[in-house]
Coordinates of C-alpha atoms and ligand atoms in Angstrom, one line a residue:
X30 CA 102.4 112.5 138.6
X31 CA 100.7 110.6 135.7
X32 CA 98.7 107.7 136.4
X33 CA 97.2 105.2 134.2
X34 CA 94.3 102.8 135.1
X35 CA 93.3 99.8 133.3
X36 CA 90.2 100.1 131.8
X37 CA 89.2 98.3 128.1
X38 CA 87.3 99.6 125.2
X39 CA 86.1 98.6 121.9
X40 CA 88.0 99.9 118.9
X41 CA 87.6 99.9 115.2
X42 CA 90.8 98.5 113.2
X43 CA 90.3 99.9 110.1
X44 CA 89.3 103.7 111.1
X45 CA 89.8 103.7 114.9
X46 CA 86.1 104.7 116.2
X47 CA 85.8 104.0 120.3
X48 CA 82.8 102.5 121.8
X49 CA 81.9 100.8 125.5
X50 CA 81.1 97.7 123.8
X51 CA 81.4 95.5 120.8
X52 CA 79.5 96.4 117.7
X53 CA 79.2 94.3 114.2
X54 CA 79.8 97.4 111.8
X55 CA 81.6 100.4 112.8
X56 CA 79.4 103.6 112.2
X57 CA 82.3 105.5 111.5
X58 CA 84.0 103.6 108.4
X59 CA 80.6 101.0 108.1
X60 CA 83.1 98.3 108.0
X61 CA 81.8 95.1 109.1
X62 CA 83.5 92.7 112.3
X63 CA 86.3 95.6 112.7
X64 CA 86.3 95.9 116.4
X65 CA 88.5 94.9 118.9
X66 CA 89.1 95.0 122.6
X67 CA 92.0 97.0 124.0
X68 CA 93.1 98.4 126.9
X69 CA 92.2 102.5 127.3
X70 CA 95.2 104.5 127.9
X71 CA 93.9 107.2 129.5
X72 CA 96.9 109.7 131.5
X73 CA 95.2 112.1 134.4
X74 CA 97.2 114.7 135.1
X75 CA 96.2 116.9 138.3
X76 CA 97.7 119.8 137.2
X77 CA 96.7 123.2 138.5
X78 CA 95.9 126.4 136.4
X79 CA 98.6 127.9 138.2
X80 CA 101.5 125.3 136.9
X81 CA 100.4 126.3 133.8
X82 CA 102.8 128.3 131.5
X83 CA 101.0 131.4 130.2
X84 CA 101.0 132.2 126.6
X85 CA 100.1 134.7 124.1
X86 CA 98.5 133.6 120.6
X87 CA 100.0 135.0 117.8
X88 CA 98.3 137.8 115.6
X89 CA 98.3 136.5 111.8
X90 CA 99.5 139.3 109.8
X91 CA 102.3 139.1 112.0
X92 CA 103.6 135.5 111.4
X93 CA 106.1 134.8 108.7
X94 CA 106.3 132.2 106.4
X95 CA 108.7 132.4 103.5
X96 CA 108.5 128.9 101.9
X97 CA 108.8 125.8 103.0
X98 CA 112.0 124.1 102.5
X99 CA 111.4 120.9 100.8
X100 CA 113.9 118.5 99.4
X101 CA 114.0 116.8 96.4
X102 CA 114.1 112.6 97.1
X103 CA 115.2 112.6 93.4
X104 CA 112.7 109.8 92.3
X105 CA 110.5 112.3 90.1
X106 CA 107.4 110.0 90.5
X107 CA 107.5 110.2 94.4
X108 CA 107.9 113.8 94.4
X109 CA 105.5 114.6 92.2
X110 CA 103.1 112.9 94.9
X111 CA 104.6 114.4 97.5
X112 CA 103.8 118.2 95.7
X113 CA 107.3 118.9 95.0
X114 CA 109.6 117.0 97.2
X115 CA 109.6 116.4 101.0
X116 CA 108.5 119.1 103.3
X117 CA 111.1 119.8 106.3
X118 CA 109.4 118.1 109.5
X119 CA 106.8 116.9 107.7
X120 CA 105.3 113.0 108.8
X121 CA 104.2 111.1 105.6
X122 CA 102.4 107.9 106.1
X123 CA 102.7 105.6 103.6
X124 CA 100.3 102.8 103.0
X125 CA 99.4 99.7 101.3
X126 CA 99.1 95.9 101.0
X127 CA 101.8 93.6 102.1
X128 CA 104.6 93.2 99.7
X129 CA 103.7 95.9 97.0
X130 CA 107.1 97.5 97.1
X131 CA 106.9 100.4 100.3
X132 CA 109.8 99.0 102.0
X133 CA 111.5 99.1 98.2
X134 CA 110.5 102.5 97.4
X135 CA 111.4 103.9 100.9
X136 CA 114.8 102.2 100.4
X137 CA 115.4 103.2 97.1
X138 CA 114.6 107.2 98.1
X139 CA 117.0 106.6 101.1
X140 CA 119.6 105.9 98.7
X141 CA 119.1 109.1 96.4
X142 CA 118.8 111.2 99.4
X143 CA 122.2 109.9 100.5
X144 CA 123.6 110.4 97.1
X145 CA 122.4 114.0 97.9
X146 CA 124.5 114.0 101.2
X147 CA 121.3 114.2 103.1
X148 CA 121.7 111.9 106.6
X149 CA 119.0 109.2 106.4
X150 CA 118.1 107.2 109.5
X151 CA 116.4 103.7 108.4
X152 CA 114.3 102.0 111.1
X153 CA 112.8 98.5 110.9
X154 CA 110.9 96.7 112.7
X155 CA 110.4 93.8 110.4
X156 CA 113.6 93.0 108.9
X157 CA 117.2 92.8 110.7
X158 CA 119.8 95.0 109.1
X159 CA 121.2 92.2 107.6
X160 CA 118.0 92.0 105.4
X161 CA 118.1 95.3 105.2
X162 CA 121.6 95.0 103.5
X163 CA 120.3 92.0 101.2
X164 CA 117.6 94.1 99.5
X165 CA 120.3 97.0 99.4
X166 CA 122.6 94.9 97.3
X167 CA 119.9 94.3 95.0
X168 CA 118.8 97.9 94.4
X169 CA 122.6 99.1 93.3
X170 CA 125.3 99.7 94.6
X171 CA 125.1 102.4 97.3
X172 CA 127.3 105.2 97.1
X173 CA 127.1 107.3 100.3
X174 CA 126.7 105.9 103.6
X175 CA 122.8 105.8 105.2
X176 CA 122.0 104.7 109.0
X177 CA 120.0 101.3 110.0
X178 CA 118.6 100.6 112.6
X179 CA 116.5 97.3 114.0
X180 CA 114.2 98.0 116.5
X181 CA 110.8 98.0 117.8
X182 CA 110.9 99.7 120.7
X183 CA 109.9 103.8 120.4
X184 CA 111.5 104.9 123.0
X185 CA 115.0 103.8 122.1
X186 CA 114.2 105.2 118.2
X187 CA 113.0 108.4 119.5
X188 CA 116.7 108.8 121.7
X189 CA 118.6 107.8 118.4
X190 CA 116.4 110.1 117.2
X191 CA 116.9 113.1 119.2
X192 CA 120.8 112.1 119.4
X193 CA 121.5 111.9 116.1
X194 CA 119.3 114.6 114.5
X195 CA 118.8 112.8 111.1
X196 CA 117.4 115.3 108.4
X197 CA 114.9 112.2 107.4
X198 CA 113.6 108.8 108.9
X199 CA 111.9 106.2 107.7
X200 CA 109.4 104.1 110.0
X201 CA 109.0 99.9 108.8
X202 CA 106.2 99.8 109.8
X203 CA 104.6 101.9 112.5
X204 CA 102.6 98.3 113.5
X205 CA 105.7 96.8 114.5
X206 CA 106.2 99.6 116.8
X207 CA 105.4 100.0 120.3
X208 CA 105.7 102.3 124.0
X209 CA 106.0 100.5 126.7
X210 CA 103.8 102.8 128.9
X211 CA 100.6 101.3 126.9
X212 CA 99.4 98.4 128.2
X213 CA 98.1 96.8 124.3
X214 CA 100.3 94.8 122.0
X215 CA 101.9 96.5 119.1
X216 CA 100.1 97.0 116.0
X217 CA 96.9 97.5 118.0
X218 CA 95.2 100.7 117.8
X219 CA 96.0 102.9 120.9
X220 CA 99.8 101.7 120.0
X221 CA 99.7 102.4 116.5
X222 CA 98.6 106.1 118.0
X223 CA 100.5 106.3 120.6
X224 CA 103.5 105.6 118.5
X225 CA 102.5 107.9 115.8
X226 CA 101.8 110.9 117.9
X227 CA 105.2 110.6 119.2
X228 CA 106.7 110.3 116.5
X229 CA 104.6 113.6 115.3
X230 CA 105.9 115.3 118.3
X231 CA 109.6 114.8 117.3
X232 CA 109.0 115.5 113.6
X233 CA 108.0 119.3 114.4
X234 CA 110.3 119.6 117.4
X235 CA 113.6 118.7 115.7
X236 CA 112.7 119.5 112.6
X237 CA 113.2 115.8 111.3
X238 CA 111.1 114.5 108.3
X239 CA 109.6 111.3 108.7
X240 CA 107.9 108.6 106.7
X241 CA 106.2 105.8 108.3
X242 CA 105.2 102.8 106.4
X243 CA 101.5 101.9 107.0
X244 CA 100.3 98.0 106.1
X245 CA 96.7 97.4 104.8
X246 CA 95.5 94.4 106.8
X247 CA 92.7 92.4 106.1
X248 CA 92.5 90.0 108.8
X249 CA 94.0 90.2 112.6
X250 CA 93.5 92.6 115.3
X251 CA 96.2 95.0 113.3
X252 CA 94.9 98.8 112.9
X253 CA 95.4 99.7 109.6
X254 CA 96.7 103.0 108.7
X255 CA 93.4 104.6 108.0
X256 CA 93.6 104.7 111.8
X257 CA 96.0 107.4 111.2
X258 CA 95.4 109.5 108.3
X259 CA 94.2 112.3 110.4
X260 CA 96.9 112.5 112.5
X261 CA 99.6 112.9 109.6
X262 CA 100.4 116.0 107.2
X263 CA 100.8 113.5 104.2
X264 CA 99.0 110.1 103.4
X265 CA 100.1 108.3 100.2
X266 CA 98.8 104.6 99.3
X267 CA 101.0 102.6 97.1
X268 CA 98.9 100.1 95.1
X269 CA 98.7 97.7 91.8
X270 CA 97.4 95.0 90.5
X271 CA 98.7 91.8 92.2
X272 CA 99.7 89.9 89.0
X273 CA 101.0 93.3 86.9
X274 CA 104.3 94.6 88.1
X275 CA 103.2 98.0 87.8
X276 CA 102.7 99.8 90.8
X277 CA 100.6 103.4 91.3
X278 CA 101.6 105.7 94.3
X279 CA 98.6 107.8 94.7
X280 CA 98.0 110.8 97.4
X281 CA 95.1 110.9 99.4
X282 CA 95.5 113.7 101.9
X283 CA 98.7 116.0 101.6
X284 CA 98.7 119.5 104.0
X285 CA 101.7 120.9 101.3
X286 CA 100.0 120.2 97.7
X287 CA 97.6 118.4 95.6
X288 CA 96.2 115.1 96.4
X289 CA 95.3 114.3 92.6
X290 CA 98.7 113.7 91.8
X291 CA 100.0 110.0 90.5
X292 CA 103.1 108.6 90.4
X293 CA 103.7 105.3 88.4
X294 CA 106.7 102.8 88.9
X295 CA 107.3 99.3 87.7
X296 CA 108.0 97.0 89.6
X297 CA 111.9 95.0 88.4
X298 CA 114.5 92.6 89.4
X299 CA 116.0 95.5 90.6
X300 CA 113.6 97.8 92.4
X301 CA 111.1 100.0 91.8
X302 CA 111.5 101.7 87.9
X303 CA 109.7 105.0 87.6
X304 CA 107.6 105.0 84.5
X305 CA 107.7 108.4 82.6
X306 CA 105.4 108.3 79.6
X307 CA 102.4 106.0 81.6
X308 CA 100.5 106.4 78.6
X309 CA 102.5 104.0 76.5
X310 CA 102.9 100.9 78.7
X311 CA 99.0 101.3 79.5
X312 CA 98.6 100.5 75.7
X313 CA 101.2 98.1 75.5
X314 CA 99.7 95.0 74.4
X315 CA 96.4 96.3 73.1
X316 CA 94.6 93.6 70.6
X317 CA 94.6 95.1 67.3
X318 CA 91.0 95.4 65.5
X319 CA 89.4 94.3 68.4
X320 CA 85.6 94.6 69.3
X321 CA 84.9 96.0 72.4
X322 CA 88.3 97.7 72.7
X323 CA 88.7 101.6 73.1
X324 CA 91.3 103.8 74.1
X325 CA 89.9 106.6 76.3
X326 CA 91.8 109.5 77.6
X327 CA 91.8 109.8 81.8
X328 CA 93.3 112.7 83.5
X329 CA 95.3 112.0 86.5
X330 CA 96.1 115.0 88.6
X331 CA 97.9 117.4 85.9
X332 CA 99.0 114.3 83.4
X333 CA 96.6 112.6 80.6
X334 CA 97.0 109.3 80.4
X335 CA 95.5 107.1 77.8
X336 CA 94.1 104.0 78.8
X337 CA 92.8 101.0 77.1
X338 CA 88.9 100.0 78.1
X339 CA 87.5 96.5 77.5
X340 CA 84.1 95.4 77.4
X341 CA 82.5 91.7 76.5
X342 CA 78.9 91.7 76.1
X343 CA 76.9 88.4 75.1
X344 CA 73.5 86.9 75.5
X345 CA 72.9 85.8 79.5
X346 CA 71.9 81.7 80.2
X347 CA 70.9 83.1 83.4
X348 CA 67.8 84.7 84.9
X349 CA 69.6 88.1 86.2
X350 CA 72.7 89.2 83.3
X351 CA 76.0 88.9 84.4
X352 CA 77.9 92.5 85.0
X353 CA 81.5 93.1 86.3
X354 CA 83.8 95.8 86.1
X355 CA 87.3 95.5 87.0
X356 CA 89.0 98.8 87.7
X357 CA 86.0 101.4 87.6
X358 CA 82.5 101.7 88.6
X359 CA 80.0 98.9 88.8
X360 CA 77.0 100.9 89.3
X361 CA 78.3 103.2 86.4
X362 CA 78.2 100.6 84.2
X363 CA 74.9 99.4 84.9
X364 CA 73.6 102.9 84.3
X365 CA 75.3 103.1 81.0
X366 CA 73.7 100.3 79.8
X367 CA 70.4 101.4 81.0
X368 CA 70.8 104.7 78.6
X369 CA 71.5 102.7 75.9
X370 CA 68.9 100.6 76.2
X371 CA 66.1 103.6 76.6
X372 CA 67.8 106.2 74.1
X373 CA 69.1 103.9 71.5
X374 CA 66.8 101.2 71.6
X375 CA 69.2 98.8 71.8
X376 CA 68.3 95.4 74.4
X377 CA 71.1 95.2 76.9
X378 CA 68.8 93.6 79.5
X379 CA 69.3 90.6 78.7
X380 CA 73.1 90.3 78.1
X381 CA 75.7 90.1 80.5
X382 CA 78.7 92.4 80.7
X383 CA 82.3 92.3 81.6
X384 CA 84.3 96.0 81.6
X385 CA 87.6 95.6 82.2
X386 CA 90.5 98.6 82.6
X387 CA 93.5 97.4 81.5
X388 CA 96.8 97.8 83.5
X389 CA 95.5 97.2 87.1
X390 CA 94.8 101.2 87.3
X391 CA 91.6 102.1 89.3
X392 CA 89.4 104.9 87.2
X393 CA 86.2 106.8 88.4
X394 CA 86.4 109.7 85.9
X395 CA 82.9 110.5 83.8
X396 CA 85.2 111.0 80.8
X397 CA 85.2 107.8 80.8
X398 CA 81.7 107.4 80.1
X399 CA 81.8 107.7 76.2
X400 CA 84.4 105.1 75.8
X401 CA 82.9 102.5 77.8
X402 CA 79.5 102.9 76.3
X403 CA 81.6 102.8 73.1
X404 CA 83.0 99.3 74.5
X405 CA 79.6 98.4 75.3
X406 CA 78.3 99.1 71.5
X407 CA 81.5 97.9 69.7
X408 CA 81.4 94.8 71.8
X409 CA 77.6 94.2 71.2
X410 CA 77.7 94.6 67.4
X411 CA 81.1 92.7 67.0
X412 CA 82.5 95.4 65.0
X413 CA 85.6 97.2 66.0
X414 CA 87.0 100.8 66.0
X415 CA 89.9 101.6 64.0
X416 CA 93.1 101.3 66.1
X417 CA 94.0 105.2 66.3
X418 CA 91.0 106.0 67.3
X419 CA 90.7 107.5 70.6
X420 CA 87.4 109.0 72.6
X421 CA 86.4 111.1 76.3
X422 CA 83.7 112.5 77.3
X423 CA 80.7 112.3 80.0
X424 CA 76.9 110.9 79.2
X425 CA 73.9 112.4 80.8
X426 CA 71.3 110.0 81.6
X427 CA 69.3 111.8 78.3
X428 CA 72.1 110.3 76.2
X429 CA 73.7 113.4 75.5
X430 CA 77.2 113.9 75.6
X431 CA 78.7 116.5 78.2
X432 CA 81.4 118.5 78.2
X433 CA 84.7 117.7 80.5
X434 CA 87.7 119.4 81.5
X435 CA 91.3 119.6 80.2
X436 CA 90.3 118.8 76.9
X437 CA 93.1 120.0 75.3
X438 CA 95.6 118.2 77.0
X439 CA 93.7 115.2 76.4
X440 CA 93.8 116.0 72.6
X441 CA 97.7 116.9 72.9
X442 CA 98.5 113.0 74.9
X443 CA 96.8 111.8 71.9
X444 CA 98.1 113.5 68.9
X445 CA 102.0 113.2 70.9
X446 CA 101.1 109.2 70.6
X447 CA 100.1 109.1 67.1
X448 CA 96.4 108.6 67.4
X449 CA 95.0 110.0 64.3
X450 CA 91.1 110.4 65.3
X451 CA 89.4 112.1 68.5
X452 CA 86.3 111.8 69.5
X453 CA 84.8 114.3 71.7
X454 CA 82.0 115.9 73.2
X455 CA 80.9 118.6 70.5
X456 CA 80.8 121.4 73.3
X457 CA 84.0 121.2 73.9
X458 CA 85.2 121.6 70.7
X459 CA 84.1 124.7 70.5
X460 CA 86.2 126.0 72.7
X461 CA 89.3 124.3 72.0
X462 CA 92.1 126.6 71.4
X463 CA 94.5 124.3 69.5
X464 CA 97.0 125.4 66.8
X465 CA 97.0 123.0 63.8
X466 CA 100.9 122.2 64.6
X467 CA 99.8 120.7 67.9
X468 CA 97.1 119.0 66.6
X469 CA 99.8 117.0 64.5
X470 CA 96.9 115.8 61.8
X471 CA 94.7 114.6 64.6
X472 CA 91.1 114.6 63.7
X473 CA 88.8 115.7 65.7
X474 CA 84.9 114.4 65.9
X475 CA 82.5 116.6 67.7
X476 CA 79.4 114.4 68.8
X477 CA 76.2 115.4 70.7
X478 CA 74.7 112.8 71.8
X479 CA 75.0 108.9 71.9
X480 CA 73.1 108.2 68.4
X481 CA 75.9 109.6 66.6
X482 CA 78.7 107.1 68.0
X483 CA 76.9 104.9 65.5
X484 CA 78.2 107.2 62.5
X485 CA 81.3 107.0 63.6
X486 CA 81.9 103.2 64.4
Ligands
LIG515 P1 108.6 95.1 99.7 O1 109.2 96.4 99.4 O2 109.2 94.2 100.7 O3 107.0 95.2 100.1 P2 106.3 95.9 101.4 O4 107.4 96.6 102.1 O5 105.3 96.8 100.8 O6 105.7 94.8 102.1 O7 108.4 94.4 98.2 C1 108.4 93.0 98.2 C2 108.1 92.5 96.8 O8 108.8 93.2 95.8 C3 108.6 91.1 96.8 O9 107.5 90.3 96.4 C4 109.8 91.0 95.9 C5 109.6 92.2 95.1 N1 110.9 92.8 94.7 C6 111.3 92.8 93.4 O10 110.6 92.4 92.5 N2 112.4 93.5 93.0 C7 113.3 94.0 93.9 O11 114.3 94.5 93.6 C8 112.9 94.0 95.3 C9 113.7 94.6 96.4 C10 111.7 93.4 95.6
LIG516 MG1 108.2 96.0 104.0

C-alpha cells in the first residue's frame, strides 16, 4: 500500500529546484524571490525484491527502429519546428506569455488534423466548450468533427483518455490541471509534475501524441513551464513582440530534430497566418535613405532572413552615455563601440546609443556584428547607406572582420530580394561557390577589417 505523509518543502517556480527552506535566489535558474512552500509528495512503497518483475535489458544491435511515424499538422511553420511533423507518442510542451496565440495555434492545428481525418481530443482547463466553440467560429469554418472537453481534473482526462484512444491531445494548460492524490493547488509545482508525468506515462503507453500548453508567469505561486522542459521530448516557446502582431514559434529542446528551427505566423482577425517569405515583412516599412539603418542577413535554423538594424547615436547630457538594445545583445553592443573607438579612432564614449531590431525578433548571431557597427557609424556621421545595400559578418575585438557560416545562402536571400550590393567578410568570399545566374547582378564587397566600412559608406 502507498502512503503519503505531509511534509512541506521549498520550491523554485520558474525551474523547480527543492530546498528545506526558503532561499532569495534559486541556485539552479539564479532567479530572484522564485520559491514557494508546497507540500512534498513523497509515495513509500514497501515493496519487496521478490514482488518485483524480473527483466532482461535489451542488447542494441538487436532493437529495431524503422522510422518514426510522424504526421504532418499541415501548418508548414509548426512543423518545421516540430522537425518534420508530430512524432507518434511524443509530449510537446508549448510555452509562452499569456495571450500570444497558443491556445490559437493549437486550435487551428486541431482543425487541419481533422481535416486529415486524424481524431483530435481538445482539453481545457481555462475555457468552457462554449468558448471553445466561439474562437472556433472565428478561425473558419470547421469541416470534420474534433472532440472538447472541459475539465480540470487528470484523472477523468486520462479515463477519456484511455477510453477513447485519440491519435492527438491537446492540454490548456497543464497549470489548470490537477491529481487529487497531491495535496498542493493546481498550477503549483509538484502538480504541474505530477500532472505532466502522467500524462508522459499515457503518451508512450497508448501511443497518443500530446501537446500541453505551458503559461510564462511572472508573478503568483504558478510554476512555469521551465519546470518541465526536462521531462518532455519537445519544448517550443511561442513569442512576439507585444504591440507587433507577428508571432515567432521557436524550439528549444526537441528529442526528434533540430532546435534552431523558426516558425513565423501573424497574428489576424482570423487566427494565426503563417508567414512564408519572413524576409519581406521584416523589411516592410524600412525608412528609405536613412542614417543608422542597415539590412543585415541572420540565419535562423536552415532559412536566411533579412532583417532591418537601427541604431541612434548622439552626444550624452549625462555623466554615464545612454545604451539600449532592443532585440539583441547589450553587452555586444557596448563592445562594439569600444572597437570602434580604439581601432578607428572614433569617440563613442561620450555618446549614448539606442540599437533597435526591428520586427519584435530576438537576434544573438555575430553576423550581426558588421551591420550594427555599420548602424553605429552611419548613425554617428549622419550619412546613410544606399537602400539595396545589405551587410554580415563577425568583428574580432582587433577590428577585423571574420568569417561566418552559410554565406551563400545569405548572398542568395539577398540577390532573390533585389538587394543589389553585399557586403561581406573578405575570407569568405573566397570561398563562395556562386554561379553568376544566382548572383542575379548582386555585387559583392569583400572587406578585412572595420576601416574599410568607411570606403564603402
Ligand atoms: P490565445 O490563443 O487565447 O492566447 P493564449 O492561449 O496564448 O493565452 O490568443 C489570444 C489573443 O489573440 C487575444 O488577444 C486575441 C487574439 N486573437 C486574434 O487576434 N485573432 C483571432 O482569430 C483569435 C482567435 C485571437
Ligand atoms: Mg489560452
Amino acid at each position: 500500500m502507498a502512503k503519503s505523509k505531509q511534509k512541506t518543502s521549498f520550491f523554485c517556480k520558474e525551474c523547480g529546484f527543492e530546498s528545506p527552506k526558503w532561499l532569495g535566489q534559486c541556485p539552479g535558474c539564479k532567479e530572484w524571490d522564485s520559491f514557494v512552500e508546497e507540500p512534498v509528495v513523497k509515495t513509500v512503497t514497501g515493496r519487496s525484491v521478490a514482488a518485483i518483475e524480473h527483466r532482461e535489458p535489451s542488447k542494441l544491435s538487436e532493437i529495431t527502429t524503422g522510422d518514426e511515424i510522424r504526421t504532418l499538422t499541415g501548418i508548414g511553420e509548426l512543423d518545421r519546428v516540430l522537425g518534420g511533423g508530430i512524432v507518434t507518442g511524443s509530449l510537446v510542451l508549448v510555452g509562452g506569455d499569456p495571450g500570444i496565440g497558443k491556445s490559437t495555434l493549437l486550435l487551428q492545428m486541431c482543425k487541419q488534423l481533422a481535416e486529415a481525418d486524424k481524431d483530435v481530443l481538445y482539453v481545457s482547463g481555462e475555457e468552457s466548450v462554449r468558448q471553445i466553440k466561439m474562437r472556433a467560429d472565428r478561425l473558419g469554418t470547421f469541416e470534420k468533427e474534433i472532440f472538447l472537453l472541459s475539465e480540470t481534473d487528470l484523472d477523468v482526462v486520462a479515463e477519456v483518455i484511455g477510453r477513447r484512444k485519440p491519435e492527438v491531445v491537446i492540454i490548456d494548460s497543464i497549470q489548470t490541471m490537477y491529481r487529487e492524490e497531491i495535496g498542493s493547488a493546481p498550477g503549483s509545482v509538484g502538480q504541474v509534475r505530477e500532472t505532466t508525468g502522467t500524462l508522459m506515462r499515457l503518451a508512450k503507453s497508448l501511443p497518443v501524441s500530446v501537446f500541453i500548453v505551458g503559461h510564462v508567469t511572472k508573478e503568483g505561486v504558478v510554476a512555469g513551464p521551465r519546470v518541465l522542459e526536462h521531462m518532455v521530448d519537445t519544448v517550443l516557446y511561442f513569442e512576439g513582440d507585444g504591440g507587433a502582431s507577428y508571432r515567432f514559434l521557436r524550439g528549444v529542446k526537441n528529442r526528434f530534430g533540430s532546435t534552431d528551427e523558426i516558425g513565423v505566423f501573424e497574428m489576424r482577425g482570423n487566427g494565426l497566418v503563417e508567414v512564408l517569405n519572413p524576409s519581406e515583412f521584416m523589411l516592410a516599412g524600412k525608412p528609405k535613405q536613412a542614417p543608422g539603418s542597415v539590412v543585415v542577413c541572420s540565419i535562423e535554423g536552415t532559412r536566411p532572413i533579412l532583417i532591418e538594424v537601427q541604431a541612434l547615436v548622439c552626444q550624452t547630457n549625462f555623466n554615464m552615455p545612454r545604451r539600449t538594445a532592443t532585440g539583441t545583445d547589450y553587452n555586444r553592443i557596448n563592445l562594439l563601440m569600444a572597437v570602434i573607438e580604439k581601432r578607428m579612432g572614433i569617440r563613442m564614449g561620450d555618446c549614448d546609443a539606442y540599437i533597435n531590431v526591428t520586427g519584435g525578433m530576438r537576434i544573438h548571431e555575430p553576423a550581426l556584428d558588421l551591420g550594427i557597427i555599420m548602424a553605429l557609424l552611419t548613425s554617428y556621421r549622419n550619412q546613410s547607406l544606399d537602400d539595396d545595400t545589405i551587410c554580415f559578418g563577425e568583428v574580432g575585438l582587433a577590428g577585423e572582420v571574420r568569417a561566418v557560416n552559410m554565406a551563400e545562402q545569405r548572398v542568395l536571400e539577398a540577390a532573390k530580394l533585389g538587394f543589389e550590393r553585399c557586403i561581406l567578410p573578405k575570407v569568405n568570399m573566397k570561398s563562395l561557390a556562386l554561379t553568376k545566374e544566382q548572383l542575379e547582378g548582386i555585387q559583392l564587397v569583400g572587406v578585412g577589417s572595420i576601416h574599410e566600412l568607411l570606403e564603402v559608406i
